Amino acid sequence: MAILVDRDTYVVVQGVTGRQGAFHTRAMLKYGTKVLAGVTPGKGGQNVEGVPVYDSVAEAVENHPQINTSLVMVPAPHAGDAVLEALNSNIKLVVVITEHVPVHDAMKFINYAMLRNSHIIGPNCPGVITPEAAKVGIMPGHIFKRGKVGIVSRSGTLTYEIAYQITVNGLGQSTCVGIGGDPVVGLNFIDVLEMFRRDDETEAVVLIGEIGGDLEERAAEYIVRTRYPKPVVGYIAGRTAPPEKRMGHAGAIISLGAGDPASKIKALNEAGVAVASTPKEVASKLVSILK
Amino acid sequence: MVIPEVSVKLYEYEGRELFKRYGIPVNDYVVVRNVEEARKAADVLGGRTVVKAQVLVAGRGKAGGVKVAENGDEAAELAAKMLGSVLKGEKVESVLVTSYTEIESELYLGVIVDRFKRSPVVIASAEGGVEIEELARTSPRHVLKMEINPLIGLADHQVRRVLSFMKLSGDIAAQAGKILRGLYRLFVENDCELAEINPLAVTPDRKLVAVDAKIIIDENAVFRRPEFRRPESGSGLEAEAARLGFTAVELDGDIGIIGNGAGLTMATMDMVKLKGGSPANFLDVGGGAAEDVVDKAARLLLTHPKVKVLFVNILGGITRCDEVARGIVSAYRSVGGGKKIVVRMMGTNEEEGKRILLENGILPFDSMEEAAERAAALAR
């Protein structure tokens, strides 16, 4: 099964004619993802890697009614409008890769998506991958192998590191979801944990958090409240980060006494999550749990 | 591409200007940059005044940055002490001279971006003048947090709820309602992460007046709010990195850290610490960094006096290991003299990257853990 994306995922890439858009369209096609169309306003009629380009999402959907997912790689000033456009075409999953999207734009499109029963992943995320089925994002596909561990993470490259450790330990992943490094993101840990709960293929979940905000504490509370039925292994990045400094991600900041790693680790430990102190240890904990 | 982050906390006087534009009453004030101006300002305002250092760090009052003056001479004296002094690490370039406001009681009104609710939240309390986070912890029932749907905005019934929570009625309630509406509009129209009036003073003649202003603008929205753009003028590692287009944070140790991606770079710092080393910095070169970008980052750290060992940890996805290796070698050859370097790389074009490193006498590591151990050992 897996969650969010699978063999029945049909993708439109918004911002397809940009350098990054074209590069990742090629990589997704190579991985086997069904990219049916691209959109760049004013560039309709062209094609990128054999994928037809349209001026609007509405035209793309009209010509390819199977489209159910959008990957947004539009520059930040226009990303908010691009997401609203996808939602207005009734696309049910919108993955926003773009970094530096204004937070007021993100709040609007995330709230609009909720009203329209669509899901937003991101902004500022690596995307989502169900190994050997579909990759909707920018992650290096070869690191992932189909298996029984679900991953949900606020990070990009750190997720690849941990996925790699899981792969070389022979476990593999059901689906990996990068929820994004911004303060306000669409799907959060709880939403994705809930999806993994209902997914038969996922036998354990890895939760990769970092400093800033309280999404990890909220996830811990959810795990306790719902008596989460699957084992969860956690990792928190930024144990050595100083307060009041943004560590790369807009959301990664210990501020006004909130968002410090100790509180997250404590909350997760108390919720029965096995918190690892290195990426390698995430894999070894999984091996001992799932053996 | 990593865009250097702009600091967009506003000074109190900038916040007051915004307040005035949105119909939020503030007590009279003048911004001054020298002693004579301070004396003149106090004389014009007349009587007792308050002299306030204009800095962005929190806890200004406790650090002696807010003082009462009885006349122009005293205001000048206070301004002389504050101007040019360093308050909690920040140089005071200007001070605010405000009229002294008699305060009967203090309220709190703020609007913030709430991460978990993914919406603006109005925060209100009838017990202003204290740190709201502290008050929310100790007396949560005295703090109202009300979610606002960003698609709809602040509705009339929500304004009424805030007023009744603060137990305001009559003319004061009417004033507070107008101030709250103005504050929410200010928050939205200026892409704020935070807009806070603390305290909102109730004067003996039953008027509401803002006597402080705290506003933080979303860095990512500065492109459409150019009036909040700040020139990057600092010195030191963080400012230099920002000018080169990196996000960097300076730390206390002696092992320079370069990674790609914020999470992995933080994890690299954590691993170094776990292995007994001490990171000198956080530096994220971002996704897809080419040779010249890595070269600049490596040069920056190799030439920094506190860095004894440079540890580069790259997981190649869209970043190519061969590009990274070329950048490292180029920097190390020209400025690496005497410093040690540890490189771990994995992913896209890994073999080519490792070959380049080996040809130049740098032994690449496969494992992040072993590389961190090595870096810590070399720094000892």
mmCIF file of N, CA and C in Angstrom, chain A residues 1 5 25 34 39 42 45 53 57 59 69 85 89 102 135 140 146 163 181-182 193 212 228 238 259 276:
data_model
loop_
_atom_site.group_PDB
_atom_site.id
_atom_site.type_symbol
_atom_site.label_atom_id
_atom_site.label_comp_id
_atom_site.label_asym_id
_atom_site.label_seq_id
_atom_site.Cartn_x
_atom_site.Cartn_y
_atom_site.Cartn_z
ATOM 1 N N MET A 1 0.801 -1.213 0.000
ATOM 2 C CA MET A 1 0.000 0.000 0.000
ATOM 3 C C MET A 1 0.843 1.278 0.000
ATOM 4 N N VAL A 5 1.647 8.790 -2.076
ATOM 5 C CA VAL A 5 1.960 8.598 -3.497
ATOM 6 C C VAL A 5 2.232 7.123 -3.758
ATOM 7 N N THR A 25 12.242 17.040 -13.099
ATOM 8 C CA THR A 25 11.269 16.332 -13.934
ATOM 9 C C THR A 25 11.959 15.134 -14.582
ATOM 10 N N LYS A 34 4.970 8.967 -12.857
ATOM 11 C CA LYS A 34 4.157 9.335 -14.026
ATOM 12 C C LYS A 34 3.936 10.844 -14.043
ATOM 13 N N VAL A 39 3.571 22.966 -16.082
ATOM 14 C CA VAL A 39 2.913 24.269 -16.230
ATOM 15 C C VAL A 39 3.932 25.381 -15.996
ATOM 16 N N GLY A 42 2.768 31.322 -19.833
ATOM 17 C CA GLY A 42 3.465 31.952 -20.957
ATOM 18 C C GLY A 42 4.333 31.011 -21.761
ATOM 19 N N GLY A 45 2.799 24.968 -24.818
ATOM 20 C CA GLY A 45 3.164 24.512 -26.157
ATOM 21 C C GLY A 45 4.579 23.958 -26.236
ATOM 22 N N VAL A 53 4.052 21.149 -21.908
ATOM 23 C CA VAL A 53 3.937 22.293 -21.004
ATOM 24 C C VAL A 53 2.662 23.076 -21.338
ATOM 25 N N VAL A 57 -2.719 25.322 -14.854
ATOM 26 C CA VAL A 57 -3.030 24.004 -14.304
ATOM 27 C C VAL A 57 -4.368 23.524 -14.872
ATOM 28 N N GLU A 59 -5.638 23.990 -17.811
ATOM 29 C CA GLU A 59 -5.435 23.376 -19.134
ATOM 30 C C GLU A 59 -4.762 22.009 -19.018
ATOM 31 N N THR A 69 -1.877 15.030 -8.513
ATOM 32 C CA THR A 69 -0.802 15.507 -7.637
ATOM 33 C C THR A 69 -0.031 16.617 -8.338
ATOM 34 N N GLU A 85 -3.685 27.881 -7.377
ATOM 35 C CA GLU A 85 -4.123 27.457 -8.710
ATOM 36 C C GLU A 85 -4.334 25.942 -8.750
ATOM 37 N N SER A 89 -7.940 23.745 -9.172
ATOM 38 C CA SER A 89 -8.180 22.702 -10.170
ATOM 39 C C SER A 89 -8.477 21.370 -9.487
ATOM 40 N N PRO A 102 6.739 33.257 1.750
ATOM 41 C CA PRO A 102 6.273 34.067 2.888
ATOM 42 C C PRO A 102 5.265 33.286 3.736
ATOM 43 N N LYS A 135 8.188 8.882 -6.998
ATOM 44 C CA LYS A 135 8.964 9.885 -6.283
ATOM 45 C C LYS A 135 8.425 11.239 -6.721
ATOM 46 N N PRO A 140 17.415 11.926 -3.830
ATOM 47 C CA PRO A 140 18.112 10.966 -4.696
ATOM 48 C C PRO A 140 17.453 9.596 -4.556
ATOM 49 N N ARG A 146 12.291 -0.279 -1.182
ATOM 50 C CA ARG A 146 10.954 -0.567 -0.664
ATOM 51 C C ARG A 146 11.037 -1.473 0.554
ATOM 52 N N ALA A 163 17.612 7.318 5.829
ATOM 53 C CA ALA A 163 17.028 6.333 4.911
ATOM 54 C C ALA A 163 18.119 5.390 4.412
ATOM 55 N N GLY A 181 10.910 22.376 6.334
ATOM 56 C CA GLY A 181 11.665 23.020 7.405
ATOM 57 C C GLY A 181 11.154 24.401 7.778
ATOM 58 N N ASP A 182 9.991 24.786 7.274
ATOM 59 C CA ASP A 182 9.454 26.109 7.594
ATOM 60 C C ASP A 182 8.643 26.069 8.889
ATOM 61 N N LEU A 193 1.738 10.512 10.892
ATOM 62 C CA LEU A 193 1.663 9.349 11.794
ATOM 63 C C LEU A 193 0.304 8.663 11.652
ATOM 64 N N GLY A 212 13.168 23.958 17.342
ATOM 65 C CA GLY A 212 12.189 24.933 16.865
ATOM 66 C C GLY A 212 10.767 24.426 16.956
ATOM 67 N N TYR A 228 -0.604 4.786 20.193
ATOM 68 C CA TYR A 228 -0.136 4.500 18.837
ATOM 69 C C TYR A 228 0.333 3.054 18.724
ATOM 70 N N GLY A 238 20.128 19.134 16.170
ATOM 71 C CA GLY A 238 20.342 20.461 16.743
ATOM 72 C C GLY A 238 20.542 20.448 18.241
ATOM 73 N N GLY A 259 11.108 25.239 21.827
ATOM 74 C CA GLY A 259 11.789 24.619 20.697
ATOM 75 C C GLY A 259 13.132 24.011 21.023
ATOM 76 N N ALA A 276 17.053 7.995 19.144
ATOM 77 C CA ALA A 276 18.435 7.660 18.831
ATOM 78 C C ALA A 276 19.294 8.908 18.889
#
